[in-house]
Amino acid sequence: MGVSPLTIKLYFEQNVDCCDPLEFFKVCEFVAAESRMASDQWFSAIARLEKAKRGDDVQKMRSKWDASKDARSQYWIAKAEQEKRAKKMTNFRETLEDVVFEEKTVIAKSQAEEIKAHYSSVLDRCEQEKTSTIQSSQASTRTASPEPESSSSSATIRQVESASSKSRSQDDNPFMPDPDLAIFAVLKQAITWTRRGVDFLDLFFKYQEQDKSLYSIARDHIADISPESAFVKFLPSNIRILAMDDTSPCKDIDDVWPEFQKICARVFKPDGSYEDVCQALRKEDSGDPIVAYMLGIIYSYSHYFQFHSSIPSDINEREGFGSFTWTFIRGALTLAGIESRQFEIPITAVDMRKNSSRDLLVEQKHQAHNADGVGLVGSAQIYLAEAAKISNATSEKKLSDMFKLKRDMKDSWVAQMRFICREESPPSRLTVFGSVSFEDETKFYAMDFSGAFRLHQINSMIIPLEKARFARGMKACLTSCLEFVLHLQAEMDRRKDVQALSYKEKVQLEAACNSIPITHTTPEKAPKKRKTTTTE
């Protein structure tokens, strides 16, 4: 489907008065094969309006649908022809790119070696100049009476030391230019980002130029297109929703778990409490995977609701995440056939990034970041989770977790690309996933590459913390988590549909992977001032 269910709902809420079926099809970018799905989404919007008792809006949408019958038929016929032509052009372009970018890969690798050699020579020259300056100073001290060091000599030494220090820091964090898009074309990834005539990649480059903040992720070529991001706020208001649209394919819950809606109808009453849900689940078959998923969540809440009508606010981060948020997420991952781990899991991609260029026989190994939860496909950490306390969490923790997750997801993308390219051709749109939980809200993300590392927010949920109206909150969280894992399933399917590589192709892809600029090191925080107390 062209966009996420959340975005479709937002589109109708903002455009009911002026919505048009053909415009809706274009905005959501439905392909010709999804014409039935597009119709279902239109009538789902009508159903929501009927439920909200908005009769006038319902009549408007029905009238527009009936009036556009012939136009809709012509639209889908033209769309199918357009896609057929586009497919032929894509095949031709890919064939041409394979030839052209094979040569560019060799050039890109050569440029990377030149950069490395350049900074190595800078370091050697600085050390030589520093040694020469010190020796000259010592010689003049032995032959003349002691004099205060001249300002010019002091400035020279400071300049040499500064250059040497800068070169050393660049050894730990080498300067690299923005990625050569030819590298990513070799890796079968999209190198343009244009929608409905808007070149978002060009807009991102302009944003990069002006974003000089210390904790910038744009310098790592990450375009955050989640609703609250600075980049989205930088965009003109009339194209923000277009930039935020998620284009990853996703099946419907009913297609994968057809019994889900029927069970929900029996278990979750509109204003049902925690006790109501418990009582309804006792009548269900506990052997059903969906029911077992629901029972696991109920059991996690049972201890706390035995003593309180709402979850206590003094629960720590690990207990809150493991007992409530992760119970929803892990159950959905299990249903989708995705293995998971929780609590302080080392992120293998960050470990690789920090230590791959270090000589561990003589240098100390750098510690990897830890994740609060991970989803595994084989040994690949396809999903990373970060979490804060479910009550009274600090805003600093929220910003820190978001900054950490975005960069860790990029590292994960690069590491998984390397792993896949050892034996197989990478999927055309490699994607990794993540989430950040702050208090009772969790936001789900996906990262792919299309001229830049694009971070999409693809769903969200708010976990219930009170007995009252528990049914409504639990059902909403179940739905969000299942929709999220369907994205992971789609990615797993794409990774299975790949081809084996020849040795020559492996060498080309390895060279391309080695030319991807590494993530910058985390800026050091300024030490906080201690509070002082006075005594009389």
XYZ file of C-alpha atoms in Angstrom, residues 1-220:
220
model
C 0.000 0.000 0.000
C 1.269 3.497 -0.834
C 0.993 5.026 2.648
C 0.439 3.881 6.201
C -3.117 3.606 7.637
C -2.240 6.459 10.020
C -1.431 8.808 7.126
C -4.597 7.855 5.200
C -6.695 8.649 8.243
C -4.941 12.010 8.603
C -5.560 12.790 4.917
C -9.322 12.321 5.210
C -9.544 14.281 8.447
C -7.864 17.265 6.812
C -9.506 17.040 3.373
C -13.112 15.843 3.822
C -14.599 18.989 2.289
C -12.400 18.894 -0.825
C -11.403 15.237 -1.142
C -11.725 13.602 -4.533
C -11.252 9.902 -5.391
C -8.698 10.519 -8.141
C -6.753 12.969 -5.993
C -6.829 10.435 -3.148
C -5.407 7.700 -5.417
C -2.591 10.021 -6.542
C -1.653 11.308 -3.078
C -1.531 7.789 -1.632
C 0.324 6.506 -4.705
C -1.702 3.339 -5.091
C -0.468 1.129 -7.931
C -2.878 -0.354 -10.450
C -2.890 -3.731 -8.708
C -4.150 -2.014 -5.547
C -7.334 -0.531 -7.060
C -9.506 -2.749 -4.852
C -7.519 -1.765 -1.786
C -7.891 1.928 -2.666
C -11.666 1.513 -2.900
C -11.729 -0.261 0.469
C -9.798 2.608 2.070
C -12.293 5.133 0.686
C -15.264 3.245 2.116
C -13.400 2.672 5.401
C -13.177 6.457 5.699
C -16.924 6.692 5.055
C -17.527 4.098 7.772
C -15.498 6.138 10.255
C -17.524 9.230 9.410
C -20.783 7.319 9.860
C -19.591 6.094 13.232
C -18.810 9.698 14.171
C -22.342 10.670 13.024
C -21.108 13.123 10.384
C -23.942 12.581 7.935
C -23.221 15.557 5.681
C -19.624 14.465 5.109
C -20.748 10.892 4.412
C -23.167 12.142 1.737
C -20.447 14.279 0.122
C -18.033 11.378 -0.137
C -20.651 8.981 -1.509
C -21.719 11.524 -4.150
C -18.152 12.160 -5.269
C -17.516 8.426 -5.503
C -20.622 7.806 -7.642
C -19.917 10.783 -9.891
C -16.347 9.613 -10.633
C -17.196 6.091 -11.833
C -16.040 6.541 -15.441
C -13.077 8.696 -14.449
C -11.906 6.060 -11.955
C -12.032 3.332 -14.580
C -9.996 5.421 -17.005
C -7.545 6.343 -14.243
C -6.687 2.710 -13.422
C -6.308 1.801 -17.112
C -3.934 4.738 -17.646
C -2.111 3.894 -14.407
C -1.495 0.312 -15.537
C -0.075 1.516 -18.863
C 2.115 4.061 -17.097
C 3.511 1.417 -14.746
C 4.195 -0.909 -17.655
C 6.225 1.796 -19.416
C 7.987 2.733 -16.164
C 9.000 -0.885 -15.597
C 10.571 -1.076 -19.036
C 12.481 2.159 -18.384
C 13.609 0.928 -14.970
C 14.962 -2.296 -16.444
C 16.829 -0.324 -19.095
C 18.199 2.128 -16.526
C 19.379 -0.630 -14.172
C 21.166 -2.347 -17.029
C 22.864 0.925 -17.923
C 23.733 1.713 -14.290
C 25.352 -1.690 -13.828
C 27.788 -0.808 -16.572
C 28.423 2.814 -15.607
C 28.643 2.447 -11.844
C 31.003 -0.502 -12.005
C 33.643 1.977 -13.118
C 32.548 4.620 -10.602
C 32.908 2.132 -7.735
C 36.596 1.734 -8.518
C 36.968 5.523 -8.630
C 35.089 5.966 -5.317
C 37.333 3.438 -3.576
C 40.394 5.169 -4.983
C 39.138 8.535 -3.672
C 38.638 7.059 -0.202
C 42.228 5.794 -0.210
C 43.438 9.241 -1.280
C 41.567 10.883 1.618
C 43.057 8.429 4.090
C 46.558 8.985 2.660
C 46.038 12.755 2.803
C 45.258 12.796 6.530
C 48.080 10.385 7.235
C 50.515 12.760 5.524
C 49.025 15.730 7.437
C 49.651 13.931 10.738
C 53.258 13.058 9.784
C 53.972 16.622 8.668
C 52.510 18.096 11.858
C 54.566 15.773 14.037
C 57.726 16.664 12.113
C 57.037 20.398 12.427
C 56.302 20.038 16.125
C 59.540 18.079 16.710
C 61.548 20.628 14.708
C 60.056 23.556 16.636
C 60.769 21.950 20.009
C 64.372 21.136 19.029
C 64.982 24.709 17.826
C 63.550 26.070 21.053
C 65.776 23.803 23.156
C 68.887 24.797 21.146
C 68.215 28.508 21.597
C 67.674 27.993 25.337
C 71.088 26.346 25.718
C 72.965 29.124 23.844
C 71.179 32.196 25.156
C 69.856 33.551 28.420
C 66.276 32.512 29.271
C 63.709 34.820 27.752
C 59.931 34.742 27.752
C 58.613 32.745 24.836
C 57.714 35.074 21.963
C 54.118 35.377 20.910
C 54.943 34.216 17.359
C 56.772 31.110 18.596
C 53.941 30.317 21.004
C 51.388 30.707 18.246
C 53.398 28.399 15.956
C 53.571 25.669 18.571
C 49.879 26.030 19.407
C 49.036 25.842 15.687
C 51.096 22.670 15.215
C 49.647 21.064 18.343
C 46.126 21.982 17.221
C 46.661 20.498 13.759
C 48.193 17.360 15.251
C 45.317 17.006 17.716
C 42.823 17.526 14.892
C 44.498 14.843 12.817
C 44.442 12.405 15.725
C 40.738 13.024 16.296
C 40.144 12.398 12.629
C 41.868 9.031 12.956
C 39.133 8.067 15.424
C 36.463 9.791 13.336
C 37.771 10.274 9.742
C 36.357 13.159 7.775
C 34.266 11.854 4.909
C 32.230 13.789 2.322
C 28.549 13.204 1.667
C 28.051 9.736 0.197
C 28.816 9.319 -3.481
C 25.414 8.232 -4.728
C 27.123 6.007 -7.283
C 28.103 3.772 -4.349
C 24.472 3.216 -3.432
C 23.453 2.635 -7.024
C 25.915 -0.253 -7.091
C 24.168 -1.542 -3.951
C 20.825 -1.467 -5.827
C 19.419 1.384 -3.705
C 17.480 4.380 -4.994
C 19.612 7.478 -5.513
C 16.785 9.977 -6.073
C 13.983 11.164 -3.801
C 11.231 12.825 -5.807
C 7.488 12.690 -5.238
C 4.830 14.425 -7.325
C 7.455 16.658 -8.913
C 9.068 17.722 -5.585
C 12.804 17.003 -5.284
C 13.094 16.272 -1.562
C 16.751 15.277 -1.872
C 17.646 18.768 -3.072
C 15.668 20.236 -0.164
C 17.511 17.966 2.245
C 20.892 19.110 0.908
C 19.816 22.727 1.516
C 18.766 21.811 5.052
C 22.132 20.101 5.611
C 23.978 23.295 4.712
C 22.198 25.340 7.379
C 22.006 22.692 10.130
C 25.099 23.364 12.246
C 23.795 22.072 15.580
C 26.106 19.952 17.740
C 23.706 16.996 17.770
C 22.859 17.186 14.088
C 21.977 13.898 12.408
C 21.891 15.544 8.976
C 25.706 15.528 8.934
C 25.433 11.716 8.911
